XYZ file of C-alpha atoms in Angstrom:
676
model
C 14.419 -15.231 -60.047
C 15.555 -16.842 -63.186
C 17.327 -20.347 -63.869
C 20.629 -22.988 -63.527
C 22.429 -26.551 -62.540
C 25.387 -29.340 -62.594
C 26.820 -32.657 -61.166
C 29.823 -33.867 -59.130
C 30.389 -37.302 -60.710
C 32.422 -37.741 -63.873
C 30.322 -39.741 -66.311
C 32.201 -42.159 -68.536
C 30.059 -42.087 -71.655
C 30.958 -44.703 -74.273
C 28.700 -44.334 -77.290
C 28.879 -43.576 -80.966
C 26.744 -40.856 -82.500
C 25.042 -41.588 -85.768
C 23.678 -38.888 -88.026
C 19.969 -38.333 -88.475
C 17.031 -39.464 -86.372
C 16.153 -43.111 -86.156
C 13.426 -44.089 -88.608
C 12.012 -46.446 -85.952
C 11.319 -43.548 -83.618
C 7.967 -41.788 -84.128
C 7.756 -40.072 -80.725
C 9.860 -37.371 -79.114
C 12.535 -38.751 -76.784
C 15.020 -37.222 -74.367
C 17.736 -37.677 -76.985
C 15.680 -36.023 -79.752
C 15.622 -32.792 -77.766
C 19.324 -32.450 -78.463
C 18.791 -32.692 -82.225
C 16.482 -29.688 -82.389
C 17.602 -26.627 -84.319
C 15.682 -23.375 -84.063
C 15.875 -19.712 -85.007
C 16.843 -17.485 -82.090
C 17.273 -13.860 -83.185
C 16.436 -11.799 -86.278
C 17.368 -8.354 -87.626
C 15.907 -6.658 -90.726
C 18.296 -4.582 -92.838
C 17.642 -0.804 -93.042
C 16.159 -1.139 -96.544
C 14.002 -4.151 -95.623
C 15.663 -6.300 -98.288
C 17.511 -8.780 -96.053
C 17.041 -10.438 -92.680
C 19.978 -11.690 -90.658
C 19.112 -14.457 -88.246
C 20.839 -16.927 -85.956
C 20.098 -20.621 -85.717
C 20.582 -22.624 -82.533
C 22.896 -25.472 -83.532
C 23.159 -28.272 -80.937
C 26.709 -29.116 -79.921
C 27.456 -32.735 -80.919
C 28.281 -34.982 -77.990
C 31.415 -35.990 -79.893
C 32.730 -32.462 -79.251
C 34.094 -31.438 -75.851
C 31.234 -30.588 -73.488
C 30.085 -26.978 -73.600
C 27.372 -24.564 -74.709
C 25.585 -25.007 -78.007
C 26.552 -23.156 -81.179
C 24.889 -20.423 -83.234
C 24.948 -20.211 -87.027
C 24.534 -16.838 -88.744
C 22.212 -16.963 -91.768
C 21.070 -14.311 -94.263
C 17.581 -14.316 -95.790
C 16.728 -12.413 -98.987
C 13.147 -11.121 -98.758
C 12.862 -10.833 -102.553
C 14.149 -14.248 -103.589
C 12.951 -16.016 -100.465
C 16.302 -17.797 -100.176
C 18.596 -18.193 -97.182
C 22.354 -18.637 -97.195
C 24.577 -19.500 -94.270
C 26.923 -16.642 -93.470
C 28.882 -18.061 -90.580
C 28.902 -21.640 -89.317
C 32.102 -22.305 -87.442
C 30.995 -23.776 -84.110
C 30.763 -20.298 -82.615
C 28.227 -18.354 -80.587
C 27.053 -15.116 -82.234
C 24.330 -12.827 -80.917
C 23.076 -9.203 -80.764
C 22.495 -8.991 -84.503
C 22.382 -5.635 -86.261
C 23.373 -3.757 -89.392
C 25.687 -0.943 -90.297
C 23.798 2.277 -90.968
C 24.029 1.922 -94.760
C 22.865 -1.704 -94.626
C 25.923 -3.039 -96.416
C 27.156 -5.174 -93.530
C 25.658 -7.502 -90.934
C 26.949 -6.886 -87.411
C 27.034 -9.138 -84.375
C 28.774 -9.833 -81.085
C 30.794 -12.996 -80.665
C 34.057 -14.590 -79.619
C 35.819 -15.378 -82.890
C 39.367 -14.355 -82.007
C 41.537 -14.039 -78.910
C 40.627 -10.385 -78.374
C 39.692 -10.436 -74.692
C 36.040 -11.436 -74.813
C 33.105 -10.809 -77.127
C 33.814 -8.219 -79.829
C 31.691 -6.521 -82.452
C 32.131 -7.983 -85.936
C 30.853 -6.996 -89.361
C 30.401 -9.090 -92.495
C 29.770 -7.641 -95.931
C 26.691 -8.735 -97.863
C 29.055 -9.747 -100.641
C 30.637 -12.303 -98.312
C 34.160 -12.726 -97.036
C 35.519 -13.018 -93.514
C 34.063 -11.449 -90.406
C 35.944 -8.259 -89.547
C 36.398 -7.148 -85.931
C 35.322 -3.543 -85.392
C 36.333 -3.529 -81.722
C 39.282 -4.900 -79.785
C 38.163 -4.087 -76.257
C 40.339 -5.785 -73.650
C 37.270 -6.693 -71.612
C 34.836 -7.388 -74.448
C 31.711 -5.586 -75.682
C 28.196 -6.020 -74.262
C 26.076 -3.646 -76.400
C 26.516 -1.280 -79.352
C 24.791 1.387 -81.457
C 25.917 3.150 -84.656
C 25.631 6.876 -85.226
C 23.093 7.784 -87.934
C 25.853 8.833 -90.359
C 27.642 5.529 -89.819
C 30.937 7.201 -88.923
C 30.964 6.451 -85.207
C 30.143 3.521 -82.986
C 29.006 3.656 -79.375
C 29.679 0.485 -77.424
C 29.600 -0.719 -73.827
C 32.597 -2.295 -72.140
C 33.733 -2.778 -68.567
C 36.905 -1.111 -67.348
C 40.066 -3.240 -67.201
C 41.063 -4.471 -63.759
C 43.326 -2.107 -61.805
C 47.034 -2.543 -62.445
C 47.662 -3.397 -58.800
C 45.077 -6.183 -58.934
C 46.441 -7.545 -62.210
C 49.944 -7.569 -60.742
C 48.727 -9.362 -57.608
C 47.007 -12.003 -59.747
C 50.251 -12.669 -61.628
C 51.984 -13.288 -58.309
C 49.370 -15.790 -57.204
C 47.238 -13.632 -54.944
C 43.747 -14.682 -55.971
C 41.663 -13.386 -53.061
C 38.439 -11.726 -54.093
C 36.799 -8.771 -52.374
C 33.108 -9.448 -52.763
C 31.130 -6.790 -54.697
C 33.728 -4.065 -54.107
C 35.913 -4.298 -57.196
C 33.206 -4.563 -59.855
C 34.451 -2.603 -62.861
C 32.302 0.142 -64.378
C 30.377 -0.519 -67.585
C 31.147 2.560 -69.631
C 30.102 4.054 -72.952
C 32.928 4.220 -75.478
C 32.881 6.104 -78.790
C 34.853 4.610 -81.668
C 35.734 6.698 -84.734
C 35.448 4.111 -87.505
C 37.662 6.070 -89.908
C 40.627 6.495 -87.569
C 39.926 3.418 -85.398
C 40.448 5.491 -82.263
C 38.142 5.358 -79.265
C 37.512 7.193 -76.034
C 35.524 6.427 -72.923
C 32.584 8.780 -72.585
C 31.209 8.081 -69.104
C 32.666 7.810 -65.611
C 31.384 7.045 -62.115
C 28.322 5.076 -63.295
C 27.520 1.864 -65.130
C 25.529 1.827 -68.370
C 23.533 -1.212 -69.455
C 21.720 -0.245 -72.685
C 22.341 2.423 -75.349
C 20.432 3.778 -78.364
C 21.833 6.550 -80.586
C 19.193 9.132 -81.548
C 18.241 9.477 -85.250
C 19.658 13.020 -85.461
C 22.945 11.923 -83.889
C 22.878 14.499 -81.104
C 22.163 12.228 -78.130
C 22.563 8.681 -76.903
C 19.754 7.313 -74.755
C 21.179 5.182 -71.966
C 19.962 3.002 -69.113
C 22.252 4.053 -66.253
C 22.799 2.713 -62.727
C 25.234 3.680 -60.004
C 26.923 0.276 -59.783
C 27.680 -2.665 -62.039
C 25.733 -5.391 -60.238
C 22.851 -7.619 -61.269
C 20.596 -6.095 -58.633
C 21.324 -2.570 -59.908
C 20.626 -3.653 -63.488
C 17.297 -5.147 -62.428
C 15.957 -2.406 -60.185
C 17.882 0.858 -60.478
C 18.486 1.709 -64.137
C 17.283 5.205 -64.981
C 17.005 6.832 -68.401
C 19.677 9.416 -69.227
C 20.690 11.289 -72.373
C 24.404 11.462 -73.156
C 26.065 14.001 -75.440
C 28.304 11.865 -77.713
C 30.778 14.741 -78.121
C 31.275 15.927 -74.550
C 29.965 13.003 -72.521
C 27.634 15.329 -70.594
C 24.839 13.241 -69.099
C 21.384 14.447 -68.090
C 18.507 12.579 -66.499
C 15.532 12.252 -68.846
C 13.186 10.055 -66.809
C 13.352 9.016 -63.168
C 11.573 5.777 -63.999
C 10.757 3.570 -60.990
C 11.924 -0.025 -60.726
C 12.497 -2.258 -63.704
C 13.300 -0.849 -67.144
C 13.073 -2.542 -70.531
C 13.685 -1.554 -74.135
C 14.350 2.034 -75.302
C 13.227 3.134 -78.788
C 13.609 6.522 -80.499
C 10.886 7.864 -82.774
C 12.091 8.278 -86.392
C 12.397 12.064 -85.993
C 14.235 11.705 -82.682
C 11.792 13.882 -80.769
C 10.426 11.123 -78.517
C 11.761 8.142 -76.659
C 9.441 5.215 -76.024
C 10.337 2.713 -73.341
C 8.989 -0.314 -71.501
C 8.903 0.154 -67.737
C 7.453 -0.962 -64.463
C 4.716 1.393 -63.258
C 6.177 1.551 -59.752
C 8.980 0.004 -57.746
C 6.652 -2.767 -56.503
C 5.763 -3.792 -60.060
C 7.463 -7.149 -60.632
C 7.996 -6.726 -64.362
C 8.763 -4.034 -66.919
C 5.558 -4.473 -68.941
C 3.992 -1.074 -69.700
C 4.627 1.490 -72.461
C 5.610 5.095 -71.770
C 6.805 7.876 -74.095
C 9.032 10.783 -73.074
C 9.550 14.003 -75.043
C 13.290 14.571 -75.484
C 13.041 18.346 -75.360
C 10.386 18.648 -72.663
C 11.096 15.999 -70.051
C 8.411 15.433 -67.424
C 8.404 13.596 -64.099
C 7.556 9.943 -64.581
C 4.229 10.286 -62.785
C 3.121 12.796 -65.435
C 3.937 10.528 -68.370
C 1.087 8.696 -70.020
C 0.887 4.962 -69.371
C -0.244 3.619 -72.727
C -0.808 0.195 -71.156
C -3.083 1.346 -68.342
C -5.938 -1.149 -68.001
C -4.369 -3.485 -70.553
C -4.558 -7.114 -69.420
C -1.256 -8.133 -70.919
C 2.497 -7.624 -70.578
C 4.375 -5.685 -73.249
C 7.594 -7.462 -74.244
C 8.894 -5.451 -77.225
C 8.290 -2.166 -79.058
C 9.291 -0.470 -82.321
C 8.138 2.712 -84.023
C 6.098 2.341 -87.208
C 6.351 6.091 -87.852
C 6.298 9.239 -85.738
C 2.648 8.712 -84.795
C 2.413 4.959 -84.140
C 4.198 2.217 -82.217
C 4.167 -1.506 -82.827
C 4.247 -3.681 -79.737
C 4.273 -7.383 -78.902
C 2.714 -8.587 -75.670
C 2.004 -11.650 -73.625
C -1.755 -12.100 -73.223
C -2.564 -15.139 -71.121
C -0.838 -18.038 -72.866
C -0.721 -16.200 -76.204
C 1.439 -13.570 -77.907
C -0.072 -10.746 -79.951
C 1.207 -7.933 -82.147
C -0.598 -4.592 -81.963
C -0.297 -1.076 -83.372
C -0.592 1.784 -80.881
C -1.732 5.285 -81.801
C 0.415 7.766 -79.861
C -2.278 10.434 -80.078
C -5.380 8.465 -79.100
C -3.754 5.708 -77.081
C -5.920 3.127 -78.817
C -4.471 -0.002 -80.366
C -5.259 -2.220 -83.332
C -4.708 -5.977 -83.299
C -2.371 -7.101 -86.103
C -1.505 -10.684 -85.144
C -4.082 -12.411 -82.968
C -3.259 -14.596 -80.013
C -3.027 -18.300 -80.784
C -1.418 -17.700 -84.182
C 2.297 -17.895 -83.345
C 4.349 -17.161 -80.244
C 7.417 -14.922 -80.360
C 9.396 -12.477 -78.256
C 11.557 -9.721 -79.675
C 10.919 -8.558 -83.229
C 12.740 -6.388 -85.767
C 10.993 -3.836 -87.994
C 12.239 -1.830 -90.977
C 10.459 -0.400 -94.042
C 7.229 -2.236 -93.257
C 8.935 -5.619 -92.840
C 8.724 -7.302 -89.442
C 10.772 -10.385 -88.612
C 10.813 -12.624 -85.573
C 11.576 -16.141 -84.395
C 8.213 -17.781 -83.716
C 6.918 -21.169 -82.650
C 3.641 -23.044 -82.347
C 2.698 -26.207 -80.429
C 3.742 -28.119 -83.566
C 7.257 -26.746 -84.087
C 10.105 -24.841 -82.370
C 11.040 -21.303 -83.387
C 11.378 -20.581 -87.114
C 11.902 -17.409 -89.147
C 8.628 -15.558 -89.764
C 7.847 -12.216 -91.374
C 4.770 -10.039 -91.184
C 4.219 -7.615 -94.057
C 1.108 -5.856 -95.352
C -1.050 -7.957 -93.036
C 0.436 -11.263 -94.188
C 2.257 -13.634 -91.839
C 4.753 -15.938 -93.584
C 6.954 -18.746 -92.345
C 10.293 -19.010 -94.181
C 12.263 -21.847 -92.578
C 11.900 -25.499 -91.631
C 14.831 -26.261 -89.385
C 13.688 -29.740 -88.310
C 12.135 -31.623 -91.239
C 12.378 -34.852 -89.220
C 9.642 -33.531 -86.904
C 7.142 -34.294 -89.673
C 7.562 -37.969 -88.767
C 7.101 -37.415 -85.031
C 3.667 -37.865 -83.486
C 2.857 -35.034 -81.084
C 0.292 -35.094 -78.307
C -2.715 -32.810 -78.104
C -1.799 -29.460 -76.547
C -4.200 -26.647 -75.696
C -4.984 -23.528 -73.715
C -6.620 -24.588 -70.460
C -8.580 -22.122 -68.323
C -9.941 -22.848 -64.854
C -11.055 -20.908 -61.802
C -9.275 -20.728 -58.478
C -11.322 -21.184 -55.322
C -11.672 -17.413 -54.924
C -13.087 -17.154 -58.462
C -9.965 -15.795 -60.170
C -9.506 -17.125 -63.698
C -6.185 -18.913 -64.271
C -4.783 -19.638 -67.728
C -2.465 -22.548 -68.405
C -1.078 -24.899 -71.026
C -2.240 -28.502 -70.936
C -0.710 -31.428 -72.839
C -2.598 -34.711 -73.006
C -0.833 -38.062 -73.089
C 0.018 -39.283 -76.556
C -2.626 -41.840 -77.576
C -4.947 -40.450 -74.914
C -8.016 -42.553 -74.162
C -11.061 -40.638 -72.822
C -12.171 -41.839 -69.408
C -8.747 -43.205 -68.463
C -6.749 -41.461 -65.731
C -3.047 -40.706 -66.133
C -0.061 -39.625 -64.053
C 0.504 -35.877 -63.974
C 3.628 -33.721 -64.145
C 3.037 -30.138 -63.015
C 5.679 -27.959 -64.697
C 6.126 -24.684 -62.788
C 7.726 -21.656 -64.426
C 10.268 -19.485 -62.629
C 10.197 -15.821 -61.788
C 7.393 -15.766 -60.760
C 7.377 -12.804 -63.182
C 7.142 -15.024 -66.283
C 4.493 -17.022 -68.133
C 4.061 -20.083 -70.295
C 2.743 -19.622 -73.816
C 0.823 -22.188 -75.803
C 3.720 -22.769 -78.168
C 6.612 -25.233 -78.388
C 7.121 -25.989 -74.695
C 9.568 -28.879 -74.875
C 13.263 -28.499 -74.065
C 15.931 -29.591 -71.635
C 14.172 -27.779 -68.764
C 10.572 -28.537 -69.774
C 9.382 -32.101 -70.243
C 6.468 -31.263 -72.570
C 6.035 -33.663 -75.461
C 8.728 -36.013 -74.138
C 6.604 -36.668 -71.045
C 3.396 -36.859 -73.085
C 4.971 -39.562 -75.268
C 5.572 -41.581 -72.085
C 1.942 -41.361 -71.012
C 1.892 -38.266 -68.792
C -0.466 -35.342 -68.580
C 1.634 -32.144 -68.437
C 0.088 -29.118 -66.715
C 1.794 -25.699 -66.996
C -0.143 -23.103 -64.972
C 0.304 -19.323 -65.120
C -0.587 -18.887 -61.454
C -1.245 -15.408 -60.019
C 2.030 -13.456 -59.971
C 2.694 -14.545 -63.553
C 2.979 -12.043 -66.377
C 0.625 -11.821 -69.345
C -2.384 -10.597 -67.361
C -1.417 -7.021 -66.544
C 0.191 -5.271 -63.586
C -2.451 -6.101 -60.974
C -2.287 -9.839 -61.665
C 1.525 -9.858 -61.577
C 1.540 -8.121 -58.183
C -0.902 -10.525 -56.518
C 1.907 -12.527 -54.943
C 3.689 -9.560 -53.357
C 4.307 -10.486 -49.733
C 2.397 -13.761 -50.104
C 5.001 -16.147 -51.510
C 3.650 -19.689 -51.949
C 0.289 -18.474 -50.662
C -2.637 -18.072 -53.030
C -0.280 -18.364 -55.983
C 0.446 -21.948 -54.907
C -3.185 -22.770 -54.156
C -3.847 -21.760 -57.773
C -1.711 -24.771 -58.716
C -3.577 -27.051 -56.322
C -6.898 -25.814 -57.692
C -5.750 -26.665 -61.222
C -4.785 -30.181 -60.151
C -8.178 -30.598 -58.501
C -9.889 -29.542 -61.719
C -7.925 -32.116 -63.728
C -8.848 -34.795 -61.207
C -12.482 -33.717 -61.396
C -12.278 -34.075 -65.187
C -11.206 -37.709 -64.585
C -8.042 -37.021 -66.547
C -5.523 -37.314 -63.698
C -4.905 -39.944 -61.035
C -4.626 -37.960 -57.755
C -2.226 -40.546 -56.314
C 0.257 -40.079 -59.173
C 0.924 -36.337 -59.191
C 4.477 -35.049 -59.647
C 5.809 -31.508 -59.746
C 9.005 -29.907 -60.989
C 10.583 -26.646 -62.031
C 13.590 -24.378 -61.772
C 14.293 -21.270 -59.692
C 10.887 -20.089 -58.426
C 9.552 -23.298 -59.973
C 12.096 -25.123 -57.826
C 10.822 -23.217 -54.797
C 7.256 -24.336 -55.560
C 8.455 -27.917 -56.026
C 10.231 -27.844 -52.648
C 7.097 -26.327 -51.079
C 5.010 -29.106 -52.620
C 7.366 -31.783 -51.271
C 7.173 -30.409 -47.736
C 4.191 -28.203 -46.868
C 1.845 -30.160 -49.178
C 3.707 -33.456 -49.278
C 0.651 -35.725 -49.052
C -0.573 -34.429 -52.392
C 2.584 -35.141 -54.396
C 4.122 -38.500 -55.251
C 7.329 -37.036 -56.727
C 9.148 -33.712 -56.831
C 12.032 -32.304 -58.870
C 13.648 -29.211 -57.328
C 16.035 -27.390 -59.676
C 18.043 -24.392 -58.340
C 15.184 -23.819 -55.916
C 14.757 -21.905 -52.671
C 14.416 -23.936 -49.477
C 15.061 -21.402 -46.698
C 13.816 -17.900 -47.411
C 15.836 -16.428 -44.536
C 19.234 -17.650 -45.736
C 18.253 -17.196 -49.379
C 17.583 -13.506 -48.892
C 20.990 -13.094 -47.253
C 22.923 -14.899 -50.006
C 21.261 -13.930 -53.290
C 22.774 -11.392 -55.703
C 19.384 -9.672 -56.098
C 18.358 -8.711 -52.535
C 16.756 -5.410 -53.565
C 14.699 -7.042 -56.294
C 13.656 -9.702 -53.784
C 12.578 -6.977 -51.361
C 10.741 -4.727 -53.796
C 8.876 -7.158 -56.056
C 8.599 -10.332 -53.973
C 8.401 -9.553 -50.256
C 7.808 -5.849 -49.610
C 9.386 -6.320 -46.177
C 12.825 -7.138 -44.817
C 13.312 -10.376 -42.906
C 13.859 -8.637 -39.570
C 10.472 -6.928 -39.920
C 8.625 -10.259 -39.808
C 11.042 -13.098 -39.204
C 8.343 -15.683 -38.533
C 6.507 -14.947 -41.775
C 9.647 -15.322 -43.851
C 10.557 -18.598 -42.165
C 6.955 -19.796 -42.442
C 7.248 -19.621 -46.254
C 10.412 -21.746 -46.200
C 10.143 -25.416 -47.262
C 12.749 -26.513 -44.691
C 10.353 -25.540 -41.905
C 7.914 -28.162 -43.181
C 10.376 -30.922 -44.105
C 9.629 -33.050 -41.052
C 7.688 -36.138 -42.106
C 7.738 -35.411 -45.839
C 6.561 -38.448 -47.818
C 7.400 -37.100 -51.291
C 10.425 -38.609 -53.103
C 12.471 -35.522 -53.949
C 15.252 -35.049 -56.485
C 17.274 -31.866 -55.907
C 19.626 -30.442 -58.547
C 21.783 -27.309 -58.441
C 24.702 -25.564 -60.135
C 27.666 -25.037 -57.846
C 28.291 -21.502 -59.140
C 24.735 -20.187 -58.884
C 24.792 -16.523 -57.750
C 21.014 -16.083 -57.724
C 19.936 -18.965 -55.493
C 23.017 -20.055 -53.583
C 23.695 -23.801 -53.879
C 23.504 -24.024 -50.085
C 19.731 -23.758 -50.541
C 19.697 -27.218 -52.067
C 22.033 -28.550 -49.409
C 19.667 -27.277 -46.695
C 16.694 -28.973 -48.336
C 18.586 -32.209 -48.858
C 19.842 -32.352 -45.282
C 16.458 -31.510 -43.749
C 14.696 -34.154 -45.861
C 17.439 -36.704 -45.298
C 17.220 -36.257 -41.524
C 13.515 -35.687 -41.029
C 11.689 -36.875 -44.144
C 10.270 -40.350 -44.789
C 10.906 -40.641 -48.526
C 13.898 -41.045 -50.844
C 15.908 -37.883 -51.515
C 18.894 -37.247 -53.784
C 21.084 -34.181 -54.314
C 22.911 -33.645 -57.610
C 25.568 -30.960 -58.062
C 26.350 -29.598 -61.543
C 29.938 -28.431 -61.236
C 30.617 -24.965 -62.607
C 27.034 -24.334 -63.706
C 25.093 -21.286 -62.567
C 21.388 -20.476 -62.445
C 20.528 -22.640 -65.457
C 22.603 -25.254 -67.278
C 24.753 -24.121 -70.203
C 26.725 -27.249 -71.086
C 25.083 -29.825 -73.333
C 26.122 -32.710 -71.048
C 24.599 -31.023 -68.000
C 21.374 -30.417 -69.902
C 21.093 -33.993 -71.104
C 21.876 -35.298 -67.625
C 19.133 -33.109 -66.165
C 16.473 -34.199 -68.643
C 17.291 -37.922 -68.411
C 17.681 -37.886 -64.629
C 14.412 -36.047 -63.958
C 12.386 -38.256 -66.320
C 13.850 -41.331 -64.605
C 12.708 -39.883 -61.266
C 9.147 -39.288 -62.477
C 8.992 -42.698 -64.168
C 10.084 -44.433 -60.960
C 7.574 -42.801 -58.648
C 4.660 -41.967 -60.946
C 4.687 -44.831 -63.448
C 6.278 -47.724 -61.557
C 4.982 -46.906 -58.089
C 8.311 -46.443 -56.327
C 10.868 -48.884 -54.999
C 14.600 -48.218 -55.206
C 15.768 -44.842 -56.433
C 16.873 -44.664 -60.089
C 20.594 -45.320 -60.664
C 22.861 -42.547 -59.390
C 24.619 -42.587 -62.756
C 21.899 -42.854 -65.412
C 22.471 -44.345 -68.833
C 22.937 -41.488 -71.277
C 21.141 -41.985 -74.623
C 23.876 -40.563 -76.839
C 22.883 -42.598 -79.879
C 19.998 -41.107 -81.809
């Protein structure tokens, strides 16, 4: 599962924003979170001279509510200078370059052209120029090696009969039947004419081969989220005829595709089997001599980590980034020997995707001391190039560290631990357990504070914050990630309890003031804590969480993923087991004050899950409970007002029951700190 949220009351917010951060404030507050700028995405030019990157620009609360903005910035690797390329309160993403490196490319909604289009901007400046005008928008793109053609993905327009019915007011929807295909289109850039290349399937990722003869594609039979998660298979498409051939019958989840420089091999990140919860291992297929997947070499076999990105260094070596516990590393893999060399050690910086050209690597990286900034790695040297939040230099941050403990069965669990600001040894503190979603995800020991993670904001208010990578998390290899298969909220949850016990044993945490919160699978854990283990938790925050596994499995948009990587059985095969792992079964007598929050348009975890939990606790529990709807939000809040509401509301809940010892619930309409 992944994340989402929103509310049914209209908040009348009367406040005036002032620029800058108050000089009187030396700790991180809920309002400060919405001042943070950070680098999101980077792309190195083909010659290695420039790096295009986007900067997360918070939407001012004086603007109409909505998602945050993205600025496009260009960095010159020779001069070390950056210049803003596009800053017009827009959202741009999927950065790239034209083949000759003369223009930066990106997807965005800049005009009224029917959704996101592909744009290009010359290095010499000027306006962004739309390369596509797809009626339904563009979701991915790849240039031919000679730069004369563009392959892009777009969904088919709605049928004429449906469009006509809509105009006449017939707005009925036929669930999952009329999903348009995602097809590959080829655009001739000289004549500006395009044609659709594929039919009868949906394509989710494309990469044009270096010799121009093939397009590697991740193909599924239908255009649904579940198909994109579990059933994408690697095909090669002839860009002239559209002929499509299967290259690899990869099982389960599929990640990035990357051609070798000579185009003879295709590297990809994949699950090792359909039961593998995450695409996290490296495989390489020969384009001219395809083999069955089981005969391909798993270059990550025995590796206790999860590969998150790959790029070819040359025809004999791959670069790859991986999660390793709570750290991120960069390594170089020898294709011949299978051995790897560590280039950036864990605990240095944390990053995700990276871009590599001509020996220059770029990525957006963070540390416990700062959010993501532009970094490069070249000739063994790691360099930071931006400081997006100079005001953070005046903010006192709490001690944050990698924390390792053992579960009762002896398994080692890694986690991130934040001490209270101004921590006094020997004194016990209230605890917030922050649970990640997935569970196929992991926390890194980096900047862990945002609208959905309390981090340094909670530490500044005197909390210990514990962020465990319980079994089923990524970052520890395939075997560790699969430990929760068929045992939801079993040993993976006792890992959390064991971590709390260790913190109590250390005399750091007051066992009577333990709170828990999280979104998606983290929301599920928080609901489980508030019911099945209620006596151990003094407060719970359940965000887009599961409460009834039976109804959840029948309403989610990812039932096959839920079956293959979470349960391994269908509900009818063991009804009692599925219900037994449902928080609503254990709601009777709950003594944990529980705040429940959910987006009304969530397709992943239906909002009825939160209604079921609320009603069962309201009827049968013995503690305060509140349900908050975020209107129009999905599986994770997008609007700035919804995000601020969530952060303020959840901190108020923890403060009431962990700091002040209870009493009346916090106000239903909290005071929003719009002034900085």
